[in-house]
Amino acid sequence: MAVNESEFFVEQLSKNSFFSPWCFPNLFIKKGNVAAEFCDLVVVFGNVVILFSEKDISFNADAAELVAWKRWFKKSVAKSADQLIGAAKCLRRGSTNVYSDAKFQRSLQSVFPKPEDLAGC
């Protein structure tokens, strides 16, 4: 379930696209007993996995432009990149703790290809 308007947009875009049968929005990873966001959308088609991350961060136009830009970049682009790198590492390790719910009741282990079969890794 989408947390904010931009996550809702990504989720709706995936549902209304040609690849909706292979889309998994708002996934979680189990870190100890705590649910952490894996990424905002995953598309799995055979051995191809596409990861999406979005951050709903406003640009502070009241701050100095360079300062505002650096803050926005760090909170949006850098955090998304870190999230995607972490998700890709998890898949390459063959992690089986990815879930479609924060209560860890619906595992997606069978959805992802084996690490050695991942395309482009």
XYZ file of C-alpha atoms in Angstrom:
121
model
C 0.000 0.000 0.000
C 1.321 3.415 -0.959
C 2.479 5.675 1.857
C 2.411 8.999 -0.005
C 1.146 10.525 -3.236
C 4.255 9.757 -5.259
C 4.291 6.098 -4.158
C 0.614 5.930 -5.112
C 1.507 7.319 -8.552
C 4.215 4.678 -9.054
C 1.851 1.927 -7.899
C -0.945 3.096 -10.226
C 1.467 3.445 -13.130
C 2.592 -0.141 -12.641
C -0.970 -1.448 -12.359
C -2.079 0.366 -15.505
C 0.909 -0.599 -17.619
C 1.573 -3.557 -19.857
C 3.875 -5.133 -17.267
C 1.418 -5.129 -14.343
C 1.383 -8.946 -13.927
C 5.080 -8.801 -13.078
C 4.953 -5.779 -10.724
C 5.329 -5.926 -6.972
C 4.849 -2.561 -5.232
C 5.994 -1.549 -1.746
C 8.069 -4.536 -0.710
C 9.693 -5.083 2.664
C 12.823 -6.792 3.857
C 13.182 -8.411 7.244
C 16.022 -6.954 9.303
C 15.944 -8.850 12.556
C 12.291 -8.575 13.547
C 11.817 -5.160 11.949
C 10.328 -4.408 8.531
C 12.338 -2.055 6.329
C 11.326 -0.844 2.879
C 13.037 -2.963 0.213
C 12.049 -0.638 -2.627
C 8.955 1.044 -3.987
C 8.397 -1.181 -6.989
C 9.972 -4.347 -8.361
C 9.328 -5.709 -11.828
C 10.352 -9.345 -12.287
C 10.220 -10.847 -15.759
C 12.158 -14.068 -16.123
C 15.702 -13.381 -14.987
C 15.330 -9.597 -15.360
C 14.626 -7.592 -12.207
C 13.964 -3.849 -12.366
C 14.039 -1.934 -9.088
C 12.345 1.431 -8.527
C 12.768 3.871 -5.667
C 11.058 7.213 -5.294
C 11.335 9.858 -2.619
C 8.709 12.558 -2.131
C 11.058 15.380 -1.137
C 10.237 19.051 -1.615
C 12.829 21.546 -2.761
C 13.182 24.330 -0.184
C 12.997 27.469 -2.314
C 13.427 29.659 0.781
C 16.993 28.463 1.395
C 20.030 29.499 -0.624
C 19.836 27.687 -3.960
C 23.065 25.700 -3.594
C 22.238 24.707 -0.016
C 18.689 23.720 -0.977
C 19.971 21.724 -3.957
C 22.491 19.769 -1.857
C 19.874 18.975 0.788
C 17.310 17.907 -1.799
C 19.844 15.767 -3.679
C 20.976 14.010 -0.492
C 17.425 13.276 0.682
C 16.037 12.205 -2.668
C 18.604 11.030 -5.205
C 21.324 9.757 -2.850
C 18.870 7.943 -0.551
C 17.128 6.333 -3.523
C 20.462 5.225 -4.963
C 21.505 3.752 -1.605
C 18.189 1.923 -1.345
C 18.511 0.475 -4.851
C 22.120 -0.585 -4.277
C 21.062 -2.345 -1.072
C 18.153 -4.082 -2.801
C 20.389 -5.258 -5.655
C 22.972 -6.601 -3.187
C 20.215 -8.449 -1.363
C 19.093 -10.114 -4.591
C 22.660 -11.013 -5.606
C 23.165 -12.661 -2.202
C 20.034 -14.715 -2.737
C 18.271 -13.257 0.277
C 14.921 -14.885 0.912
C 13.569 -12.331 3.337
C 11.648 -10.085 0.920
C 7.945 -9.765 1.663
C 4.894 -8.041 0.220
C 3.708 -7.099 3.705
C 5.305 -5.559 6.789
C 4.141 -8.465 8.986
C 6.262 -10.978 7.014
C 3.325 -13.194 6.091
C 3.712 -13.163 2.284
C 7.209 -14.127 1.196
C 8.261 -13.409 -2.375
C 11.134 -15.884 -2.375
C 9.694 -17.839 -5.303
C 9.266 -14.699 -7.442
C 12.935 -13.753 -7.730
C 15.427 -15.587 -9.931
C 18.412 -17.306 -8.351
C 21.416 -14.983 -7.962
C 23.400 -16.789 -10.651
C 20.493 -16.358 -13.094
C 20.032 -12.594 -12.594
C 20.493 -10.646 -15.810
C 23.080 -7.883 -15.789
C 24.616 -8.575 -12.398
